[in-house]
């Protein structure tokens, strides 16, 4: 009997711990909608198996120019949390009705550092139709310092919705931020190999990448699967005189005809995918590591 | 005794007009003060419940009562408006969640209220039919608004400009009714709800227009610009052409309901609005409402006093009428006496008549009070609160 009383406090402690653990595992999975894949990846890394993350835009469509229909809005309304990139990425946002309490603008903490794009050209590609990149540059996550801040905002928004999972979320955030910091350091080291090296970008989506890592980047408006017109080639040749680049950065592998024609002008192609959509294989981290290796080849 | 009541009943029935007038007078004497109290109590209950459910209210400096009534009961207001920056300011404190309300417009006599979807969760308003707001240009109707406008999901509702001569003023917009809310027995039943963004389209801050065919850099387009067709209906085809101008933080709203995370957060938030230079004020709706209710109760007490005097005078008049009628019935009473009835029988007959009149008056009063009780909430919402 005396032995039982000696063990009683321990039994109570174990009981309370088990009850707390039960409460954590019993909480329903957090339903998250992320407006693009990097945010979905951050949420999945932070939330682990405690979250269900969906990206509403279809796989073949650029999430930056995707427009939700009433059904997609209805699905978003059912989510617990909607992760937004901010920086004018979600152009559909003013035209839909969503709960403000569910929205989390992940770039709000660095909105004073957004890059403004003036006099952008209107062009068309993919199912999104005609569009322009005028306004605010939105591929904020290609600056891995900013990506870390967006990951932090994602974690804070998730904690607000599931405070009982705070410890788990913060632990996972720490490992994610370590990975992003690793990418940041590596890219800085790669960019330092040839500072000021002239580069071309096939699309104006690398503004934050160029700013953070000091890349001497000039953008055109080309698509990897659309052969540019005669005027665009002439324009490129003129630009090459002022900006003698040896590499053009692409969002995706360009068609061989385009790559060959570029090669004839002395421009090699490399892929640095913004990874706005879920990749067919691998994940955000793997795609970014591949991007870094591709960029390293230009810097050697 | 049974015969006394039978004779009294026959007498009252014979003089039915006079009897009816006496019954109505007696019942009104009882009903008026009681009905007034029922309405006051119902008003107090409704107003207190709505105010209690609204922890804090932020709006432009001025009348706290006006602010409370505009934000809680969607009454028309002359209050200066605030901007969305105030909602952002509350959110940034991390102490409370802001619920912005735009209650400037009215459509066919009903308040047109711009809110975010969170408002429906906050007020526990659920759909009775149709679906919730999803896209720009949609509206959901309160139960009574849907009934009085005769609208259902799938119908449309055209808003009207405030002033026909104000060409740059409020934008007439054809709203698509997508849902009807269940009855909540609150001012929400009377409202037509739109998303805040739709309200701003009506303000003229956002619009959609057909693009000019020429290049955006074509000087001819400057002339075309003025002739561009501005859409008055938001459809899936022109939805993408709708856009907003200016900084969203400067968009106008009527008030913000602040939902503090706990008591301490609420106190801290109130502390943020103590500065005399602040253009905004924070009010406790319950305090504003209680202030108003105290005034109403003072008026109610005055009414009680007046009704007491009027009631006493009416009773005296009724007594006089009865006494005079007895004098008129002298011949009849004498005949009863000659027939062999005692004086006590005559007194019993008259007593039975009075008792029947009082019982009939009481029954009518009770019926009227039950009826008033049933509709008191609706009347208070229609004639007092809205």
XYZ file of C-alpha atoms in Angstrom:
686
model
C 0.000 0.000 0.000
C 2.847 2.363 0.972
C 4.520 1.540 -2.345
C 1.345 2.534 -4.188
C 1.311 5.961 -2.511
C 4.985 6.408 -3.413
C 4.158 5.821 -7.062
C 0.951 7.837 -7.023
C 2.520 11.234 -7.963
C 4.361 9.561 -10.853
C 1.219 7.890 -12.048
C -0.604 11.226 -11.938
C 2.201 12.921 -13.878
C 2.140 10.209 -16.535
C -1.647 10.483 -16.684
C -1.589 14.244 -17.183
C 1.129 13.955 -19.861
C -0.845 11.297 -21.719
C -3.983 13.437 -21.521
C -2.105 16.440 -22.961
C -0.598 14.312 -25.723
C -4.051 12.976 -26.438
C -5.449 16.493 -26.687
C -2.738 17.422 -29.219
C -3.231 14.354 -31.385
C -7.019 14.599 -31.105
C -7.202 18.116 -32.549
C -8.568 17.936 -36.117
C -6.162 18.418 -38.983
C -5.742 22.025 -39.990
C -7.148 22.560 -43.492
C -4.859 24.963 -45.315
C -5.108 26.506 -48.757
C -1.863 27.946 -50.118
C -1.927 30.248 -53.117
C 1.282 28.742 -54.534
C 3.479 25.718 -54.002
C 6.326 27.269 -51.951
C 3.789 28.294 -49.296
C 2.153 24.858 -49.489
C 5.611 23.325 -48.987
C 6.314 25.566 -45.981
C 2.955 24.648 -44.443
C 3.537 20.935 -45.030
C 7.011 21.105 -43.510
C 5.793 23.075 -40.474
C 2.571 21.169 -39.933
C 3.706 17.650 -40.810
C 0.858 15.188 -40.523
C -1.257 17.658 -38.513
C -2.232 19.618 -41.617
C -3.892 19.041 -44.976
C -2.571 21.513 -47.534
C -4.148 22.230 -50.898
C -3.136 24.521 -53.717
C -6.272 25.601 -55.630
C -4.710 26.379 -59.029
C -4.562 23.444 -61.470
C -1.125 21.868 -62.117
C -0.535 23.328 -65.601
C -1.499 26.892 -64.731
C 0.670 29.656 -63.301
C -0.870 30.345 -59.860
C 0.013 34.033 -60.257
C -2.487 34.378 -63.112
C -5.031 31.796 -62.019
C -8.590 33.051 -61.460
C -10.880 31.178 -59.079
C -14.458 30.349 -60.006
C -17.334 30.251 -57.510
C -16.618 26.590 -56.687
C -12.955 27.285 -55.955
C -14.018 30.200 -53.724
C -16.469 27.890 -51.950
C -13.649 25.405 -51.332
C -11.439 28.180 -49.979
C -14.241 29.309 -47.664
C -14.240 25.835 -46.105
C -10.517 25.969 -45.235
C -9.254 26.906 -41.769
C -6.407 29.009 -43.100
C -5.625 30.618 -46.467
C -1.950 31.396 -46.999
C -1.369 34.298 -49.342
C 1.897 35.354 -50.876
C 0.911 39.033 -50.851
C 2.890 41.482 -53.035
C -0.121 41.560 -55.383
C 0.355 37.869 -56.213
C -3.306 37.018 -55.644
C -4.863 39.391 -58.167
C -8.182 37.597 -57.739
C -8.405 38.506 -54.041
C -10.386 41.788 -54.435
C -12.992 39.986 -56.528
C -13.906 37.191 -54.125
C -15.483 36.942 -50.684
C -13.327 35.218 -48.098
C -13.136 35.309 -44.339
C -10.564 37.939 -43.369
C -9.814 35.979 -40.196
C -8.644 33.037 -42.306
C -6.311 35.028 -44.540
C -2.600 35.207 -43.756
C -0.493 37.570 -45.862
C 2.931 35.969 -45.507
C 4.896 38.885 -46.975
C 3.247 41.642 -44.914
C 6.308 42.011 -42.651
C 8.539 43.100 -45.528
C 6.034 44.956 -47.715
C 8.209 48.077 -47.592
C 10.865 46.135 -49.494
C 8.656 45.154 -52.423
C 9.985 45.933 -55.888
C 7.753 48.012 -58.170
C 7.679 47.178 -61.883
C 6.896 50.050 -64.220
C 5.989 49.976 -67.928
C 5.638 46.222 -68.122
C 4.629 44.702 -71.453
C 1.278 42.920 -71.751
C 1.699 39.441 -73.151
C 0.004 36.071 -73.261
C 0.890 32.486 -72.494
C -0.927 29.511 -71.059
C -4.603 29.366 -70.093
C -4.384 32.593 -68.067
C -4.637 34.673 -71.252
C -3.240 38.197 -71.670
C -1.418 39.519 -68.657
C 1.192 41.986 -67.585
C 3.812 41.909 -64.832
C 3.267 45.591 -64.072
C 2.799 46.484 -60.452
C 4.659 44.701 -57.688
C 7.225 41.970 -58.289
C 5.735 38.940 -56.611
C 8.225 36.047 -56.657
C 9.275 37.055 -53.168
C 10.384 33.548 -52.119
C 13.310 33.546 -54.584
C 15.054 35.731 -52.007
C 15.605 32.980 -49.443
C 15.854 35.566 -46.668
C 12.315 36.660 -47.533
C 11.294 33.020 -47.919
C 12.391 32.504 -44.296
C 10.159 35.396 -43.224
C 7.265 33.916 -45.186
C 7.844 30.560 -43.517
C 7.778 32.318 -40.148
C 4.513 34.103 -41.022
C 3.096 30.738 -42.125
C 4.020 29.170 -38.790
C 2.564 32.082 -36.801
C -0.708 31.878 -38.729
C -0.853 28.131 -38.110
C -0.158 28.624 -34.396
C -3.016 31.148 -34.197
C -5.330 28.476 -35.543
C -3.901 25.577 -33.498
C -2.176 27.005 -30.403
C -2.002 23.531 -28.861
C 0.436 22.495 -31.626
C 2.751 25.480 -31.126
C 5.742 23.431 -29.938
C 5.541 21.049 -32.885
C 5.115 23.873 -35.399
C 8.038 25.866 -34.006
C 10.336 22.840 -33.992
C 9.503 22.100 -37.625
C 9.871 25.774 -38.520
C 13.392 25.737 -37.102
C 14.509 22.917 -39.429
C 12.778 24.562 -42.417
C 14.467 27.875 -41.729
C 17.812 26.107 -41.388
C 17.283 24.632 -44.859
C 16.318 28.029 -46.296
C 19.300 29.684 -44.609
C 21.489 26.966 -46.152
C 20.123 27.764 -49.616
C 20.633 31.471 -48.956
C 24.256 31.029 -47.926
C 24.986 28.716 -50.833
C 23.446 31.069 -53.383
C 25.374 33.996 -51.949
C 28.557 31.966 -52.324
C 27.660 31.040 -55.927
C 26.852 34.666 -56.821
C 30.171 35.741 -55.301
C 32.085 33.530 -57.722
C 31.610 36.046 -60.545
C 30.128 39.246 -59.124
C 28.338 41.400 -61.686
C 28.240 38.647 -64.338
C 25.733 39.701 -66.995
C 22.746 37.349 -67.260
C 19.500 37.329 -69.175
C 16.206 36.159 -67.698
C 13.524 34.792 -69.997
C 10.739 36.246 -67.833
C 10.561 39.141 -65.366
C 10.199 37.008 -62.258
C 13.715 37.093 -60.796
C 13.736 40.628 -59.351
C 14.129 39.551 -55.711
C 16.685 36.885 -56.628
C 18.752 39.486 -58.476
C 18.476 42.021 -55.649
C 19.372 39.634 -52.839
C 22.291 37.951 -54.574
C 23.553 40.891 -56.606
C 22.895 39.329 -60.006
C 23.300 41.561 -63.050
C 20.065 40.428 -64.654
C 18.129 41.777 -67.638
C 14.710 40.341 -68.452
C 12.864 39.635 -71.678
C 9.321 38.227 -71.997
C 9.861 34.837 -73.536
C 8.179 31.531 -72.893
C 10.110 28.242 -72.890
C 7.628 26.610 -75.264
C 6.869 29.521 -77.630
C 9.389 30.443 -80.296
C 9.921 34.216 -80.022
C 9.135 36.319 -83.077
C 11.649 37.956 -85.372
C 11.325 41.309 -83.598
C 12.069 39.748 -80.232
C 15.237 38.109 -81.570
C 16.364 41.427 -83.027
C 15.605 43.131 -79.727
C 17.673 40.502 -77.913
C 20.612 40.997 -80.262
C 20.482 44.748 -79.614
C 20.321 44.138 -75.858
C 23.250 41.744 -76.050
C 25.444 44.569 -77.318
C 24.792 46.579 -74.160
C 24.481 43.610 -71.835
C 26.963 40.954 -72.977
C 25.472 37.962 -71.206
C 26.511 34.361 -71.866
C 23.559 32.747 -70.106
C 19.814 33.056 -70.147
C 17.869 31.918 -67.092
C 14.594 30.097 -67.814
C 11.665 29.172 -65.583
C 11.523 25.810 -67.348
C 13.629 23.959 -69.912
C 13.220 25.831 -73.252
C 12.300 24.056 -76.474
C 15.448 22.712 -78.200
C 14.891 25.059 -81.207
C 14.919 28.100 -78.935
C 17.938 26.830 -76.995
C 19.804 26.116 -80.250
C 19.046 29.533 -81.680
C 20.184 31.165 -78.428
C 23.328 29.040 -78.529
C 24.013 30.401 -82.005
C 24.007 33.882 -80.446
C 26.406 32.713 -77.773
C 23.746 32.408 -75.075
C 23.471 29.178 -73.127
C 20.281 28.263 -71.274
C 19.937 27.341 -67.634
C 16.817 26.609 -65.622
C 16.062 28.374 -62.366
C 12.506 27.304 -61.620
C 10.507 29.566 -59.284
C 8.638 26.356 -58.449
C 5.298 28.164 -58.110
C 3.497 24.915 -58.894
C 4.046 21.551 -57.225
C 6.873 19.810 -59.148
C 6.231 16.459 -60.807
C 9.025 14.956 -58.753
C 10.901 16.108 -55.691
C 9.961 19.096 -53.567
C 10.709 22.787 -53.205
C 14.059 22.194 -51.525
C 15.225 19.751 -54.170
C 14.130 22.045 -57.013
C 15.948 24.975 -55.433
C 19.117 22.878 -54.940
C 18.913 21.906 -58.603
C 18.465 25.618 -59.474
C 21.575 26.454 -57.482
C 23.591 23.808 -59.245
C 22.363 25.124 -62.611
C 23.395 28.657 -61.647
C 26.743 27.405 -60.395
C 27.437 26.082 -63.901
C 27.045 29.634 -65.248
C 29.356 31.060 -62.640
C 32.222 28.687 -63.386
C -77.219 33.675 -8.624
C -77.267 31.943 -11.994
C -80.474 33.834 -12.835
C -78.859 37.143 -11.882
C -76.038 36.513 -14.358
C -78.532 35.344 -16.968
C -80.580 38.519 -16.629
C -77.409 40.686 -16.566
C -76.104 38.919 -19.669
C -79.458 39.442 -21.461
C -79.431 43.107 -20.461
C -75.850 43.668 -21.687
C -76.596 41.792 -24.886
C -79.690 43.920 -25.489
C -77.601 47.094 -25.095
C -74.659 45.593 -27.008
C -73.188 48.848 -28.387
C -73.085 50.461 -24.961
C -71.719 47.262 -23.416
C -69.042 46.968 -26.089
C -67.909 50.553 -25.543
C -67.635 49.917 -21.807
C -65.661 46.679 -22.373
C -63.246 48.392 -24.803
C -62.741 51.312 -22.408
C -62.037 48.977 -19.507
C -59.642 46.809 -21.523
C -57.770 49.795 -22.946
C -57.320 51.093 -19.416
C -55.526 47.887 -18.518
C -53.776 47.261 -21.835
C -52.148 50.647 -22.452
C -49.737 50.719 -19.486
C -49.059 46.982 -19.692
C -48.424 47.096 -23.454
C -46.085 50.019 -23.005
C -44.100 47.985 -20.491
C -44.061 44.934 -22.742
C -42.668 47.037 -25.589
C -40.116 48.722 -23.327
C -38.999 45.379 -21.892
C -38.733 43.856 -25.364
C -36.791 46.887 -26.600
C -34.461 46.610 -23.636
C -34.012 42.879 -24.169
C -33.285 43.216 -27.885
C -30.987 46.180 -27.559
C -29.106 44.783 -24.599
C -28.669 41.388 -26.248
C -27.295 42.943 -29.456
C -25.042 45.306 -27.533
C -23.846 42.569 -25.174
C -22.875 40.433 -28.161
C -20.758 43.291 -29.537
C -17.765 43.764 -27.254
C -16.177 46.933 -28.657
C -16.962 49.328 -31.437
C -14.554 51.683 -33.173
C -15.748 54.578 -35.303
C -15.259 58.244 -36.039
C -15.310 60.602 -33.084
C -18.729 62.061 -32.399
C -21.914 60.669 -30.978
C -21.306 57.252 -29.423
C -25.020 56.581 -29.689
C -25.083 57.359 -33.401
C -22.086 55.094 -33.946
C -23.653 52.264 -31.958
C -26.974 52.536 -33.757
C -25.371 52.688 -37.182
C -23.097 49.693 -36.589
C -25.519 47.544 -34.625
C -28.890 48.454 -36.092
C -27.785 49.853 -39.473
C -29.650 53.086 -38.843
C -28.926 56.011 -41.149
C -26.107 58.080 -39.776
C -24.539 61.462 -40.301
C -21.385 60.268 -38.543
C -18.059 60.900 -40.287
C -16.650 57.674 -41.638
C -13.375 55.977 -40.878
C -11.094 54.018 -43.196
C -9.892 50.439 -43.391
C -6.645 51.682 -41.815
C -8.548 51.602 -38.514
C -9.320 47.898 -38.962
C -5.662 47.283 -39.845
C -4.616 49.242 -36.762
C -6.733 46.989 -34.539
C -5.417 43.826 -36.214
C -1.825 45.015 -35.822
C -2.194 45.352 -32.054
C -2.746 41.591 -31.910
C -5.299 42.167 -29.138
C -8.462 41.919 -31.167
C -9.865 40.782 -34.491
C -11.501 43.581 -36.490
C -14.838 43.243 -38.274
C -15.286 46.166 -40.640
C -18.844 47.323 -41.382
C -19.942 49.524 -44.257
C -23.498 50.669 -43.552
C -23.918 53.758 -45.697
C -26.399 52.705 -48.365
C -30.031 51.708 -48.417
C -31.768 49.761 -51.130
C -35.557 49.952 -51.425
C -35.796 50.954 -47.779
C -33.501 48.209 -46.508
C -30.011 48.817 -45.159
C -27.329 47.629 -47.567
C -24.486 46.439 -45.382
C -20.962 45.659 -46.539
C -19.237 43.082 -44.344
C -16.682 40.309 -44.578
C -17.774 36.693 -44.242
C -16.605 36.709 -40.627
C -19.620 38.866 -39.743
C -21.991 35.978 -40.489
C -20.030 33.673 -38.174
C -19.867 36.359 -35.503
C -23.639 36.962 -35.530
C -24.297 33.237 -36.068
C -26.253 33.952 -39.214
C -26.801 30.879 -41.312
C -28.215 30.416 -44.759
C -31.821 29.394 -45.157
C -31.521 28.989 -48.916
C -28.940 29.502 -51.643
C -25.273 29.984 -50.935
C -22.915 32.380 -49.227
C -21.274 35.354 -50.950
C -18.457 34.175 -53.183
C -17.815 36.694 -55.943
C -17.961 40.457 -56.371
C -21.466 41.804 -57.068
C -23.348 39.188 -55.049
C -25.672 39.763 -52.112
C -27.414 37.702 -49.461
C -30.673 38.900 -47.948
C -31.917 38.914 -44.403
C -35.105 36.877 -43.959
C -37.454 39.875 -43.710
C -35.705 41.770 -46.487
C -36.145 38.772 -48.809
C -39.811 38.543 -47.874
C -40.609 42.215 -48.313
C -38.587 42.565 -51.531
C -40.035 39.298 -52.843
C -36.600 38.026 -53.847
C -34.982 34.613 -53.799
C -31.594 33.206 -54.843
C -31.102 33.693 -58.559
C -32.950 37.037 -58.650
C -31.271 40.397 -58.939
C -31.580 43.653 -57.062
C -30.682 47.015 -58.568
C -29.242 49.587 -56.216
C -30.125 53.183 -56.918
C -27.924 56.253 -56.961
C -28.258 58.472 -53.888
C -28.783 61.573 -55.946
C -29.826 61.677 -59.603
C -27.868 64.877 -60.153
C -24.671 63.544 -58.586
C -23.026 62.129 -61.705
C -19.813 61.228 -59.885
C -21.660 59.791 -56.929
C -22.861 56.377 -55.933
C -22.640 53.715 -58.589
C -25.926 51.914 -59.448
C -25.152 48.214 -59.429
C -27.216 45.158 -60.253
C -26.645 42.791 -57.367
C -27.082 39.039 -57.774
C -29.039 37.470 -54.938
C -27.181 34.264 -54.066
C -28.671 33.429 -50.689
C -31.296 34.185 -48.064
C -30.408 34.043 -44.394
C -32.479 32.265 -41.784
C -34.542 34.437 -39.426
C -32.398 35.718 -36.563
C -34.953 38.087 -34.949
C -32.412 40.876 -35.123
C -31.761 43.898 -37.377
C -29.841 41.502 -39.645
C -33.204 40.193 -40.859
C -33.899 43.557 -42.508
C -30.511 43.926 -44.165
C -29.147 43.240 -47.620
C -25.568 42.028 -47.167
C -22.773 42.451 -49.675
C -19.048 41.934 -49.426
C -17.087 45.036 -48.405
C -15.507 45.059 -51.852
C -18.897 45.201 -53.545
C -19.805 48.124 -51.279
C -16.643 49.881 -52.431
C -17.585 49.255 -56.066
C -20.842 51.066 -55.273
C -18.799 53.854 -53.690
C -17.036 54.241 -57.025
C -13.683 53.060 -55.691
C -13.731 49.977 -57.847
C -15.162 49.539 -61.285
C -15.007 47.486 -64.436
C -15.101 48.831 -67.926
C -14.725 47.610 -71.468
C -11.156 48.025 -72.671
C -10.589 50.357 -75.581
C -9.725 48.509 -78.774
C -6.738 50.724 -79.505
C -3.321 50.529 -77.884
C -3.085 51.860 -74.335
C -0.496 54.330 -75.588
C -2.638 55.597 -78.441
C -3.506 59.300 -77.958
C -6.905 58.566 -79.485
C -7.559 56.401 -76.491
C -7.659 59.479 -74.278
C -10.869 60.459 -76.008
C -12.105 56.888 -75.962
C -11.446 56.706 -72.255
C -14.220 59.129 -71.461
C -16.644 57.100 -73.567
C -15.735 53.741 -72.065
C -18.713 51.709 -71.013
C -18.705 51.273 -67.267
C -20.422 48.074 -66.265
C -23.431 48.273 -63.990
C -23.599 44.539 -63.497
C -20.794 42.222 -62.482
C -20.924 39.038 -64.531
C -18.452 36.145 -64.890
C -17.553 37.658 -68.293
C -16.614 41.126 -67.023
C -15.542 40.185 -63.484
C -11.856 40.315 -64.389
C -12.183 43.879 -65.641
C -13.197 45.045 -62.171
C -10.403 46.705 -60.299
C -9.929 49.133 -57.446
C -8.135 52.436 -57.320
C -6.162 53.839 -54.445
C -4.755 52.405 -51.280
C -7.162 49.850 -49.708
C -6.228 51.270 -46.305
C -8.032 54.479 -47.314
C -11.287 52.795 -48.320
C -14.212 54.024 -46.205
C -16.105 52.024 -43.631
C -18.718 53.010 -41.047
C -17.304 51.223 -38.030
C -15.210 48.317 -36.846
C -16.437 45.735 -34.375
C -13.356 44.779 -32.357
C -13.370 41.271 -30.927
C -10.725 41.210 -28.190
C -9.035 37.884 -27.503
C -9.577 38.298 -23.750
C -10.608 40.896 -21.172
C -7.071 42.235 -20.769
C -6.697 42.703 -24.541
C -9.970 44.624 -24.581
C -8.757 46.967 -21.827
C -5.417 47.481 -23.587
C -7.182 48.235 -26.859
C -9.424 50.800 -25.199
C -6.289 52.428 -23.851
C -5.124 53.008 -27.421
C -8.042 55.375 -28.061
C -7.578 57.710 -25.118
C -5.723 60.406 -27.034
C -7.757 63.562 -27.647
C -6.089 63.949 -31.076
C -7.265 60.544 -32.225
C -9.828 60.876 -35.019
C -11.435 57.611 -33.946
C -13.206 56.606 -30.764
C -13.803 53.269 -29.126
C -17.120 52.650 -27.412
C -18.647 49.900 -25.345
C -21.971 49.333 -27.135
C -23.526 48.059 -23.916
C -22.732 51.340 -22.132
C -24.100 53.458 -24.998
C -27.210 51.319 -25.143
C -27.743 51.490 -21.391
C -27.441 55.273 -21.562
C -30.160 55.315 -24.200
C -32.309 52.835 -22.308
C -32.137 54.930 -19.150
C -33.561 57.846 -21.125
C -36.248 55.602 -22.576
C -37.162 54.369 -19.089
C -37.421 57.948 -17.856
C -39.857 58.647 -20.674
C -41.597 55.356 -19.807
C -42.005 56.455 -16.177
C -43.476 59.754 -17.400
C -45.887 57.798 -19.587
C -46.859 55.691 -16.568
C -47.667 58.828 -14.610
C -49.706 60.270 -17.456
C -51.490 56.965 -17.986
C -52.277 56.749 -14.256
C -53.934 60.172 -14.382
C -55.767 59.418 -17.620
C -56.781 55.986 -16.268
C -58.114 57.483 -13.031
C -60.058 60.100 -14.971
C -61.442 57.438 -17.297
C -62.484 55.251 -14.350
C -64.263 58.227 -12.796
C -65.995 58.932 -16.100
C -66.999 55.274 -16.369
C -68.363 55.394 -12.802
C -70.298 58.500 -13.698
C -71.619 56.867 -16.864
C -72.731 53.889 -14.826
C -74.365 56.055 -12.158
C -76.186 58.059 -14.826
C -77.296 54.898 -16.565
C -78.735 53.671 -13.237
C -80.674 56.904 -12.976
C -81.950 56.393 -16.507
C -82.956 52.863 -15.502
C -84.993 54.056 -12.489
C -88.249 53.014 -14.136
C -86.892 49.590 -15.015
C -85.516 49.050 -11.499
C -88.873 50.137 -10.047
C -90.664 47.590 -12.276
C -88.329 44.837 -11.015
C -89.119 45.946 -7.478
C -92.877 45.887 -8.191
C -92.508 42.379 -9.626
C -91.548 41.315 -6.084
C -87.766 41.396 -6.221
C -85.971 42.675 -3.137
C -83.488 45.581 -3.173
C -80.712 43.030 -2.678
C -81.758 41.309 -5.911
C -81.528 44.609 -7.763
C -78.050 45.187 -6.278
C -77.039 41.620 -7.293
C -78.306 42.221 -10.845
C -76.314 45.432 -11.194
C -73.253 43.742 -9.582
C -73.525 40.857 -12.063
C -73.592 43.353 -14.944
C -70.461 45.096 -13.626
C -68.716 41.738 -13.073
C -69.561 40.569 -16.602
C -68.255 43.841 -18.045
C -65.008 43.559 -16.017
C -64.519 39.896 -17.003
C -65.145 40.688 -20.679
C -62.794 43.682 -20.469
C -60.159 41.487 -18.753
C -60.497 38.781 -21.411
C -60.098 41.348 -24.188
C -57.079 42.849 -22.381
C -55.497 39.437 -22.027
C -56.047 38.655 -25.718
C -54.617 42.007 -26.751
C -51.595 41.580 -24.489
C -50.884 38.091 -25.841
C -51.072 39.492 -29.365
C -48.800 42.419 -28.476
C -46.367 40.049 -26.769
C -46.165 37.950 -29.943
C -45.310 40.876 -32.184
C -43.494 43.108 -29.697
C -40.054 42.095 -31.001
C -40.967 42.820 -34.601
C -42.612 46.153 -33.750
C -39.658 47.268 -31.682
C -37.273 46.360 -34.516
C -39.477 48.090 -37.135
C -40.600 51.209 -35.304
C -38.021 51.793 -32.590
C -34.638 50.338 -33.495
C -34.494 50.594 -37.292
